[in-house]
CSV table of C-alpha atoms in Angstrom, one decimal:
chain,number,residue,atom,x,y,z
A,1,MET,CA,11.0,13.5,41.7
A,2,THR,CA,7.4,12.3,41.5
A,3,GLN,CA,6.3,9.0,40.0
A,4,THR,CA,4.6,10.9,37.0
A,5,THR,CA,7.8,12.8,36.3
A,6,GLU,CA,9.9,9.7,36.4
A,7,ALA,CA,7.5,7.9,34.0
A,8,ALA,CA,7.7,10.9,31.6
A,9,ALA,CA,11.5,10.8,31.8
A,10,VAL,CA,11.4,7.2,30.8
A,11,ARG,CA,9.1,7.8,27.9
A,12,GLN,CA,11.1,10.8,26.5
A,13,PRO,CA,14.6,9.7,25.8
A,14,PRO,CA,16.9,12.4,24.4
A,15,GLU,CA,17.2,12.8,20.7
A,16,PRO,CA,20.5,12.8,18.8
A,17,THR,CA,21.5,16.4,18.6
A,18,ARG,CA,23.6,16.1,15.4
A,19,ALA,CA,21.2,14.2,13.2
A,20,ARG,CA,21.0,15.9,9.9
A,21,VAL,CA,18.2,14.0,8.3
A,22,HIS,CA,15.2,13.1,10.4
A,23,ARG,CA,14.5,9.3,10.6
A,24,ALA,CA,11.0,10.0,9.3
A,25,TRP,CA,12.3,10.6,5.8
A,26,PHE,CA,14.1,7.2,5.8
A,27,VAL,CA,10.8,5.6,6.9
A,28,ALA,CA,9.0,7.5,4.1
A,29,ALA,CA,11.6,6.3,1.6
A,30,VAL,CA,11.2,2.7,2.6
A,31,THR,CA,7.4,3.1,2.4
A,32,PHE,CA,7.8,4.6,-1.1
A,33,VAL,CA,9.9,1.7,-2.3
A,34,THR,CA,7.6,-0.8,-0.7
A,35,ILE,CA,4.6,0.6,-2.5
A,36,ILE,CA,6.5,0.6,-5.8
A,37,GLY,CA,7.4,-3.0,-5.3
A,38,ALA,CA,3.9,-3.9,-4.4
A,39,ALA,CA,2.6,-2.1,-7.5
A,40,ALA,CA,4.0,-4.9,-9.6
A,41,PHE,CA,1.2,-7.3,-8.7
A,42,ARG,CA,-1.4,-4.6,-9.6
A,43,SER,CA,0.1,-4.4,-13.1
A,44,VAL,CA,-0.4,-8.1,-14.0
A,45,PRO,CA,-4.1,-9.1,-14.3
A,46,GLY,CA,-4.7,-7.3,-17.6
A,47,LEU,CA,-1.6,-8.8,-19.1
A,48,LEU,CA,-2.6,-12.4,-18.1
A,49,ILE,CA,-6.1,-12.6,-19.6
A,50,ASP,CA,-5.0,-13.5,-23.2
A,51,PRO,CA,-2.1,-15.8,-22.2
A,52,LEU,CA,-4.2,-17.8,-19.7
A,53,HIS,CA,-7.1,-18.0,-22.2
A,54,GLU,CA,-4.8,-19.4,-24.9
A,55,GLU,CA,-2.9,-21.9,-22.7
A,56,PHE,CA,-5.7,-23.3,-20.6
A,57,ASP,CA,-8.7,-22.4,-22.7
A,58,TRP,CA,-10.3,-20.8,-19.7
A,59,SER,CA,-13.1,-18.3,-20.6
A,60,ARG,CA,-12.3,-14.6,-20.0
A,61,GLY,CA,-15.2,-14.6,-17.6
A,62,THR,CA,-13.5,-17.3,-15.5
A,63,ILE,CA,-10.2,-15.3,-15.5
A,64,GLY,CA,-12.1,-12.1,-14.8
A,65,ALA,CA,-13.8,-13.8,-11.8
A,66,ALA,CA,-10.3,-14.4,-10.2
A,67,VAL,CA,-9.4,-10.8,-10.8
A,68,SER,CA,-12.7,-9.7,-9.3
A,69,VAL,CA,-12.0,-11.7,-6.1
A,70,ASN,CA,-8.7,-9.9,-5.9
A,71,LEU,CA,-10.2,-6.5,-6.3
A,72,ALA,CA,-13.0,-7.1,-3.9
A,73,LEU,CA,-10.7,-8.4,-1.2
A,74,TYR,CA,-8.4,-5.4,-1.8
A,75,GLY,CA,-11.3,-3.2,-0.9
A,76,LEU,CA,-13.0,-5.2,1.9
A,77,THR,CA,-9.7,-5.7,3.7
A,78,ALA,CA,-8.8,-2.0,3.6
A,79,PRO,CA,-11.1,-0.8,6.4
A,80,PHE,CA,-9.5,-3.3,8.8
A,81,ALA,CA,-5.8,-2.7,7.7
A,82,ALA,CA,-5.3,0.2,10.0
A,83,ALA,CA,-6.7,-1.8,12.9
A,84,LEU,CA,-4.2,-4.6,12.2
A,85,MET,CA,-1.4,-2.1,12.1
A,86,ASP,CA,-2.5,-0.5,15.4
A,87,ARG,CA,-2.7,-4.0,17.0
A,88,PHE,CA,0.4,-5.7,15.6
A,89,GLY,CA,2.5,-2.9,14.2
A,90,ILE,CA,3.2,-1.6,10.7
A,91,ARG,CA,6.3,-3.6,10.1
A,92,ARG,CA,4.8,-7.0,10.9
A,93,VAL,CA,1.6,-6.4,8.9
A,94,VAL,CA,3.4,-5.1,5.8
A,95,ALA,CA,6.1,-7.9,5.9
A,96,VAL,CA,3.5,-10.6,6.1
A,97,ALA,CA,1.4,-8.9,3.4
A,98,LEU,CA,4.3,-8.8,1.0
A,99,THR,CA,5.1,-12.5,1.7
A,100,VAL,CA,1.5,-13.5,1.1
A,101,ILE,CA,1.6,-11.6,-2.2
A,102,ALA,CA,4.8,-13.3,-3.2
A,103,ALA,CA,3.5,-16.7,-2.3
A,104,GLY,CA,0.2,-16.2,-4.3
A,105,SER,CA,2.1,-15.0,-7.4
A,106,TRP,CA,4.7,-17.7,-7.2
A,107,LEU,CA,2.2,-20.6,-6.8
A,108,THR,CA,0.4,-19.6,-10.0
A,109,VAL,CA,3.4,-21.0,-11.9
A,110,TRP,CA,2.3,-24.5,-11.1
A,111,MET,CA,-1.5,-24.1,-11.4
A,112,THR,CA,-3.5,-26.3,-13.8
A,113,ALA,CA,-7.1,-25.5,-12.8
A,114,ALA,CA,-9.1,-22.3,-12.6
A,115,TRP,CA,-9.8,-22.7,-8.9
A,116,GLN,CA,-6.1,-22.5,-8.2
A,117,LEU,CA,-6.1,-19.1,-10.0
A,118,MET,CA,-8.9,-18.0,-7.7
A,119,LEU,CA,-7.0,-19.2,-4.6
A,120,CYS,CA,-3.6,-17.8,-5.6
A,121,TRP,CA,-4.3,-14.6,-7.5
A,122,GLY,CA,-7.8,-13.9,-6.1
A,123,LEU,CA,-7.6,-14.8,-2.4
A,124,LEU,CA,-3.9,-14.6,-1.4
A,125,VAL,CA,-2.8,-11.6,-3.5
A,126,GLY,CA,-6.1,-9.9,-2.7
A,127,LEU,CA,-5.7,-10.2,1.0
A,128,GLY,CA,-2.1,-9.2,0.8
A,129,SER,CA,-2.7,-6.2,-1.3
A,130,GLY,CA,-5.7,-5.1,0.8
A,131,SER,CA,-3.4,-5.0,3.9
A,132,MET,CA,-1.3,-2.4,2.1
A,133,ALA,CA,-4.0,-0.2,0.8
A,134,LEU,CA,-4.4,3.5,1.6
A,135,ALA,CA,-4.2,2.6,5.3
A,136,PHE,CA,-0.4,1.9,5.0
A,137,ALA,CA,0.6,5.3,3.6
A,138,ALA,CA,-1.9,7.1,5.9
A,139,THR,CA,-0.7,5.3,9.0
A,140,VAL,CA,3.0,6.1,8.2
A,141,THR,CA,2.2,9.7,7.5
A,142,ASN,CA,0.1,10.2,10.6
A,143,ARG,CA,2.7,8.6,13.0
A,144,TRP,CA,5.9,9.9,11.6
A,145,PHE,CA,5.0,13.4,10.4
A,146,THR,CA,3.4,16.5,12.0
A,147,ALA,CA,4.6,18.9,9.3
A,148,ARG,CA,4.6,18.2,5.6
A,149,ARG,CA,1.9,15.6,5.8
A,150,GLY,CA,0.3,16.7,2.5
A,151,LEU,CA,3.6,16.5,0.7
A,152,VAL,CA,4.4,13.0,2.1
A,153,SER,CA,0.9,11.8,1.3
A,154,GLY,CA,1.2,13.0,-2.3
A,155,ILE,CA,4.6,11.4,-2.7
A,156,LEU,CA,3.4,8.0,-1.3
A,157,THR,CA,0.3,8.2,-3.5
A,158,ALA,CA,2.6,8.8,-6.5
A,159,ALA,CA,4.5,5.7,-5.7
A,160,SER,CA,1.7,3.4,-6.9
A,161,ALA,CA,1.6,5.2,-10.2
A,162,SER,CA,5.4,5.1,-10.4
A,163,GLY,CA,5.3,1.3,-9.8
A,164,GLN,CA,2.8,0.9,-12.6
A,165,LEU,CA,4.9,2.9,-14.9
A,166,ILE,CA,8.0,0.8,-14.1
A,167,PHE,CA,6.5,-2.7,-14.2
A,168,LEU,CA,3.8,-2.6,-16.9
A,169,PRO,CA,6.2,-2.2,-19.9
A,170,LEU,CA,8.7,-4.6,-18.2
A,171,LEU,CA,6.1,-7.4,-17.5
A,172,SER,CA,4.5,-7.0,-21.0
A,173,TRP,CA,8.0,-7.4,-22.5
A,174,ILE,CA,8.7,-10.5,-20.4
A,175,ILE,CA,5.3,-12.1,-21.4
A,176,ASP,CA,5.9,-11.2,-25.1
A,177,ARG,CA,9.5,-12.5,-25.1
A,178,TYR,CA,9.2,-15.5,-22.9
A,179,ASP,CA,5.9,-16.5,-21.2
A,180,TRP,CA,3.5,-15.4,-18.5
A,181,ARG,CA,5.2,-17.6,-15.8
A,182,PRO,CA,8.5,-15.5,-15.7
A,183,ALA,CA,6.3,-12.4,-15.3
A,184,ALA,CA,4.5,-14.1,-12.3
A,185,VAL,CA,7.9,-15.0,-10.8
A,186,THR,CA,9.1,-11.4,-11.3
A,187,VAL,CA,6.1,-10.1,-9.3
A,188,ALA,CA,6.9,-12.6,-6.5
A,189,LEU,CA,10.6,-11.6,-6.4
A,190,ALA,CA,9.7,-7.9,-6.4
A,191,ALA,CA,7.5,-8.4,-3.4
A,192,LEU,CA,10.0,-10.5,-1.5
A,193,ALA,CA,12.9,-8.2,-2.3
A,194,VAL,CA,11.3,-5.4,-0.3
A,195,VAL,CA,10.6,-7.6,2.9
A,196,PRO,CA,14.2,-7.2,4.4
A,197,PHE,CA,14.0,-3.4,4.0
A,198,VAL,CA,10.6,-3.3,5.7
A,199,TRP,CA,11.8,-5.5,8.5
A,200,LEU,CA,15.0,-3.7,9.2
A,201,LEU,CA,14.2,-0.1,8.4
A,202,LEU,CA,10.4,0.4,8.8
A,203,HIS,CA,10.0,1.3,12.5
A,204,ASP,CA,6.5,1.4,13.8
A,205,HIS,CA,6.7,4.7,15.7
A,206,PRO,CA,9.2,7.5,16.2
A,207,ALA,CA,9.3,6.6,19.9
A,208,ASP,CA,10.9,3.3,18.9
A,209,VAL,CA,14.1,5.2,18.0
A,210,GLY,CA,13.8,8.0,20.6
A,211,GLN,CA,12.7,10.7,18.2
A,212,LYS,CA,9.8,13.1,17.9
A,213,PRO,CA,7.6,13.0,14.8
A,214,TYR,CA,8.9,15.3,12.0
A,215,GLY,CA,7.8,18.8,12.8
A,216,ALA,CA,6.4,18.0,16.3
A,217,ALA,CA,7.2,20.3,19.1
A,218,GLU,CA,7.2,17.6,21.8
A,219,PHE,CA,8.1,13.9,22.1
A,220,VAL,CA,5.1,11.6,21.4
A,221,PRO,CA,5.1,8.4,23.5
A,222,LYS,CA,4.2,5.2,21.6
A,223,PRO,CA,0.6,4.3,22.2
A,224,ALA,CA,-0.4,1.0,23.5
A,225,PRO,CA,-1.7,-1.6,21.0
A,226,VAL,CA,-5.3,-0.6,20.2
A,227,ARG,CA,-8.0,-3.1,20.8
A,228,GLY,CA,-11.5,-2.8,19.4
A,229,ALA,CA,-10.6,-0.8,16.3
A,230,ALA,CA,-12.2,-3.4,14.0
A,231,ARG,CA,-15.4,-3.3,16.1
A,232,ARG,CA,-15.5,0.5,15.7
A,233,ALA,CA,-15.1,0.2,12.0
A,234,VAL,CA,-18.2,-2.0,11.9
A,235,THR,CA,-20.1,0.2,14.3
A,236,VAL,CA,-19.5,3.3,12.1
A,237,LEU,CA,-20.6,1.4,9.0
A,238,LEU,CA,-23.8,0.3,10.6
A,239,SER,CA,-24.5,4.0,11.5
A,240,ALA,CA,-23.5,5.3,8.1
A,241,VAL,CA,-25.7,2.9,6.1
A,242,ARG,CA,-28.8,4.5,7.7
A,243,THR,CA,-28.0,7.8,5.9
A,244,GLY,CA,-28.8,8.6,2.3
A,245,PRO,CA,-25.5,10.4,1.5
A,246,PHE,CA,-23.5,7.2,2.3
A,247,TRP,CA,-25.3,5.2,-0.4
A,248,LEU,CA,-24.8,8.0,-2.9
A,249,LEU,CA,-21.1,8.3,-2.1
A,250,ALA,CA,-20.7,4.5,-2.1
A,251,GLY,CA,-22.6,4.2,-5.4
A,252,THR,CA,-20.7,6.9,-7.2
A,253,PHE,CA,-17.4,5.5,-6.0
A,254,ALA,CA,-18.4,2.0,-7.0
A,255,ILE,CA,-18.9,3.3,-10.5
A,256,CYS,CA,-15.5,5.0,-10.3
A,257,GLY,CA,-13.9,1.7,-9.5
A,258,ALA,CA,-15.9,-0.1,-12.2
A,259,SER,CA,-14.8,2.4,-14.8
A,260,THR,CA,-11.1,2.4,-13.8
A,261,ASN,CA,-9.6,-0.6,-12.0
A,262,GLY,CA,-12.4,-3.0,-13.1
A,263,LEU,CA,-12.6,-1.8,-16.7
A,264,ILE,CA,-9.5,0.0,-18.1
A,265,GLN,CA,-6.9,-1.6,-15.8
A,266,THR,CA,-8.2,-5.1,-16.3
A,267,HIS,CA,-9.7,-5.1,-19.9
A,268,PHE,CA,-7.9,-2.3,-21.9
A,269,ILE,CA,-4.9,-4.4,-22.9
A,270,PRO,CA,-7.0,-7.5,-24.1
A,271,ALA,CA,-9.4,-5.1,-25.8
A,272,ALA,CA,-6.6,-3.3,-27.6
A,273,HIS,CA,-5.1,-6.7,-28.5
A,274,ASP,CA,-8.4,-7.7,-30.1
A,275,GLU,CA,-7.9,-4.8,-32.5
A,276,HIS,CA,-4.4,-6.1,-33.3
A,277,MET,CA,-2.5,-3.5,-31.2
A,278,PRO,CA,0.8,-5.0,-29.9
A,279,VAL,CA,0.5,-6.0,-26.2
A,280,GLN,CA,3.6,-3.9,-25.3
A,281,ALA,CA,2.1,-0.8,-27.0
A,282,ALA,CA,-1.1,-1.3,-25.1
A,283,ALA,CA,0.7,-1.8,-21.8
A,284,SER,CA,2.8,1.3,-22.4
A,285,LEU,CA,-0.4,3.3,-22.9
A,286,LEU,CA,-1.8,2.0,-19.6
A,287,ALA,CA,1.5,2.9,-17.9
A,288,VAL,CA,1.1,6.5,-19.2
A,289,ILE,CA,-2.3,6.7,-17.4
A,290,GLY,CA,-0.3,6.1,-14.2
A,291,VAL,CA,1.8,9.2,-14.9
A,292,PHE,CA,-1.0,11.5,-15.5
A,293,ASP,CA,-3.2,10.2,-12.6
A,294,VAL,CA,-0.6,11.8,-10.2
A,295,VAL,CA,-1.0,15.2,-12.0
A,296,GLY,CA,-4.8,14.8,-12.0
A,297,THR,CA,-5.0,14.0,-8.3
A,298,ILE,CA,-3.0,17.0,-7.3
A,299,ALA,CA,-5.0,19.3,-9.5
A,300,SER,CA,-8.2,17.9,-8.2
A,301,GLY,CA,-7.2,18.5,-4.6
A,302,TRP,CA,-6.5,22.2,-5.6
A,303,PHE,CA,-9.9,22.4,-7.3
A,304,THR,CA,-11.6,20.8,-4.3
A,305,ASP,CA,-10.3,23.6,-2.0
A,306,ARG,CA,-11.9,26.2,-4.3
A,307,PHE,CA,-15.1,24.7,-5.8
A,308,GLU,CA,-18.1,22.8,-4.7
A,309,PRO,CA,-17.1,19.1,-4.5
A,310,ARG,CA,-20.5,17.8,-5.7
A,311,ARG,CA,-20.2,19.8,-9.0
A,312,LEU,CA,-16.6,18.6,-9.4
A,313,LEU,CA,-17.7,15.0,-9.1
A,314,ALA,CA,-20.5,15.5,-11.6
A,315,VAL,CA,-18.1,17.1,-14.1
A,316,TYR,CA,-15.5,14.3,-13.6
A,317,TYR,CA,-18.0,11.5,-14.1
A,318,ALA,CA,-19.8,13.1,-17.0
A,319,LEU,CA,-16.5,13.7,-18.9
A,320,ARG,CA,-15.4,10.1,-18.1
A,321,GLY,CA,-18.6,8.7,-19.5
A,322,VAL,CA,-18.3,10.7,-22.7
A,323,SER,CA,-14.8,9.6,-23.3
A,324,LEU,CA,-15.7,5.9,-22.8
A,325,MET,CA,-18.4,6.3,-25.5
A,326,PHE,CA,-15.7,7.3,-28.0
A,327,LEU,CA,-13.2,4.6,-27.0
A,328,PRO,CA,-14.6,1.9,-29.5
A,329,LEU,CA,-13.9,4.3,-32.3
A,330,LEU,CA,-10.3,4.9,-31.1
A,331,LEU,CA,-9.0,1.4,-30.6
A,332,GLY,CA,-7.0,0.1,-33.5
A,333,PRO,CA,-3.7,-1.6,-34.5
A,334,ALA,CA,-1.7,1.7,-34.2
A,335,VAL,CA,-1.3,4.4,-31.6
A,336,HIS,CA,-2.6,7.6,-33.1
A,337,PRO,CA,-3.1,11.2,-31.6
A,338,PRO,CA,-6.8,10.7,-30.6
A,339,MET,CA,-5.9,7.6,-28.6
A,340,ILE,CA,-3.0,9.5,-26.9
A,341,PHE,CA,-5.5,12.3,-26.1
A,342,PHE,CA,-7.9,9.7,-24.5
A,343,ILE,CA,-5.0,8.2,-22.5
A,344,VAL,CA,-3.9,11.6,-21.2
A,345,PHE,CA,-7.4,12.6,-20.3
A,346,TYR,CA,-8.3,9.3,-18.7
A,347,GLY,CA,-5.1,9.5,-16.6
A,348,LEU,CA,-6.0,13.0,-15.4
A,349,ASP,CA,-9.5,11.8,-14.5
A,350,TRP,CA,-8.4,8.4,-13.0
A,351,VAL,CA,-8.4,9.2,-9.3
A,352,ALA,CA,-9.4,12.9,-9.6
A,353,THR,CA,-12.7,11.7,-7.8
A,354,VAL,CA,-10.8,11.0,-4.6
A,355,PRO,CA,-10.3,14.5,-3.2
A,356,PRO,CA,-14.0,15.7,-3.6
A,357,THR,CA,-15.3,12.3,-2.4
A,358,LEU,CA,-13.1,12.6,0.7
A,359,ALA,CA,-14.2,16.2,1.2
A,360,LEU,CA,-17.9,15.1,1.1
A,361,CYS,CA,-17.2,12.3,3.6
A,362,ARG,CA,-15.7,14.9,5.9
A,363,GLU,CA,-18.6,17.2,5.5
A,364,GLN,CA,-21.2,14.5,6.1
A,365,TYR,CA,-19.6,12.4,8.8
A,366,GLY,CA,-17.1,14.6,10.7
A,367,GLU,CA,-14.8,12.7,13.1
A,368,ASP,CA,-16.0,9.4,11.6
A,369,SER,CA,-15.2,10.5,8.0
A,370,ALA,CA,-11.9,8.5,7.7
A,371,ILE,CA,-13.6,5.2,8.6
A,372,VAL,CA,-16.6,6.0,6.4
A,373,PHE,CA,-14.2,6.8,3.5
A,374,GLY,CA,-12.6,3.4,4.1
A,375,TRP,CA,-16.0,1.7,3.5
A,376,VAL,CA,-16.7,4.0,0.5
A,377,LEU,CA,-13.3,2.8,-0.8
A,378,ALA,CA,-14.4,-0.8,-0.3
A,379,SER,CA,-17.4,-0.1,-2.5
A,380,HIS,CA,-15.0,1.3,-5.1
A,381,GLN,CA,-13.2,-2.1,-5.2
A,382,VAL,CA,-16.5,-4.1,-5.2
A,383,GLY,CA,-17.6,-2.1,-8.3
A,384,ALA,CA,-14.2,-2.8,-9.9
A,385,ALA,CA,-14.6,-6.5,-9.1
A,386,LEU,CA,-18.0,-6.8,-10.7
A,387,VAL,CA,-16.9,-5.2,-13.9
A,388,ALA,CA,-13.7,-7.2,-14.0
A,389,PHE,CA,-15.9,-10.3,-14.0
A,390,LEU,CA,-18.8,-9.0,-16.1
A,391,GLY,CA,-16.4,-7.5,-18.7
A,392,GLY,CA,-14.9,-10.9,-19.3
A,393,VAL,CA,-18.3,-12.5,-19.6
A,394,ALA,CA,-19.5,-9.8,-22.1
A,395,ARG,CA,-16.4,-10.4,-24.2
A,396,ASP,CA,-17.1,-14.2,-24.2
A,397,THR,CA,-20.8,-13.6,-25.1
A,398,PHE,CA,-20.6,-10.9,-27.7
A,399,GLY,CA,-17.0,-11.4,-29.0
A,400,THR,CA,-16.2,-7.7,-28.5
A,401,TYR,CA,-15.9,-5.2,-25.7
A,402,ASP,CA,-18.0,-2.5,-27.3
A,403,VAL,CA,-21.1,-3.2,-25.1
A,404,VAL,CA,-18.8,-2.9,-22.0
A,405,TRP,CA,-17.6,0.6,-23.0
A,406,TYR,CA,-21.1,1.9,-23.7
A,407,ALA,CA,-22.6,0.4,-20.5
A,408,SER,CA,-19.8,1.9,-18.5
A,409,GLY,CA,-20.3,5.3,-20.1
A,410,ALA,CA,-24.0,5.2,-19.1
A,411,LEU,CA,-23.0,4.3,-15.5
A,412,CYS,CA,-20.7,7.3,-15.4
A,413,ALA,CA,-23.6,9.5,-16.5
A,414,ALA,CA,-25.7,8.0,-13.6
A,415,ALA,CA,-22.9,8.7,-11.2
A,416,ALA,CA,-22.8,12.4,-12.3
A,417,LEU,CA,-26.5,12.7,-11.4
A,418,MET,CA,-26.0,10.9,-8.1
A,419,ALA,CA,-23.2,13.4,-7.1
A,420,LEU,CA,-25.5,16.4,-7.7
A,421,VAL,CA,-28.2,15.1,-5.4
A,422,ILE,CA,-26.0,14.5,-2.4
A,423,ARG,CA,-27.5,16.9,0.2
A,424,ARG,CA,-25.5,19.4,2.2
A,425,ARG,CA,-24.7,19.0,5.9
A,426,GLY,CA,-22.8,20.8,8.5
A,427,ALA,CA,-19.0,20.1,8.3
A,428,GLY,CA,-18.6,19.0,11.8
A,429,THR,CA,-21.5,16.6,12.1
A,430,ALA,CA,-20.6,13.0,12.9
A,431,VAL,CA,-22.4,9.8,11.9
A,432,GLY,CA,-24.0,9.0,15.1
A,433,SER,CA,-25.5,12.4,15.8
């Protein structure tokens, strides 16, 4: 037996012949639960604005600044998260990220100054959440599945919306019944509760348990830890910024983040409360958005396979802008059918922009498209961060959110125009060519 054959034999241990359920599905289940648990911290910022303002007399702009730091770090950490997982392993990165999130949320219970909110909720929770962005689900899917990748990706994407659906009503009830501190502790406990499952059950690679990826014809050896992945992410960014389509894609996605995470997710509940709507009712409406965003994303993927993605983006942003212009007329003390229609529509449109944006990245940048999309996603969170801060400042200045809704509607109209002028390019062309 040659040395090569011996090495191959070592790398390819026999698989259990009687296993009924592939280990990949258990890994996907743990990933699903992890994302649901982590979704708790994403549900809190909009619920905290009024309680923190009333207790500490901090301006909404100050509180919004902490949220903006959180959102910005979530986006800026994401392009490097996959590199961290390749270097140190999925299990270690996710376990540490959950622990950092729990620490940041727990420490807010004792805060007395605004800079502590920036440190805990902005820096710690932002870094932790950024380490479990889209890279987490994508890395698990790519390593453990050869078949059914689309199905698994869709399920893991739905986990975030499911977590929002579970935690928003619960946390709003806790804040209304008790205080904001028990809600912060609940977030910390939710994150910590998942850590043992991650450490014990979330294996980094199928080769760790002697199995092939689900649907693979051959055993896949575990690759060596990857060095230089972070350097490549920066190199691809430096090449992409020299092209016009990158700025148009990043600009439209920044407006997408501004009009979703930065605006609705952060300021919808306090804006509805300004109009005397009960906090629990407003939180429930926001949770419903999470349900319909799953439906909208799946439908948008189907449309992207059949229609021109530039036109789809233009339609999505135009309709979103129009709906925001009507929102000031819909907000009131009671939930009525026009408001429900807005919530359903906004949920369908929430992340419908992702499939056509990803398709355009693939068309423009070929093999580098995944990394370019990571940076485009970072611009999404930077846009969200800016509006999370500026929305609070506008509320402090004008005493109402009306100007924020109208300005965001105008930005969406600009995004629709930007999408239409993205030039075509051959599907297989990479950034550096």
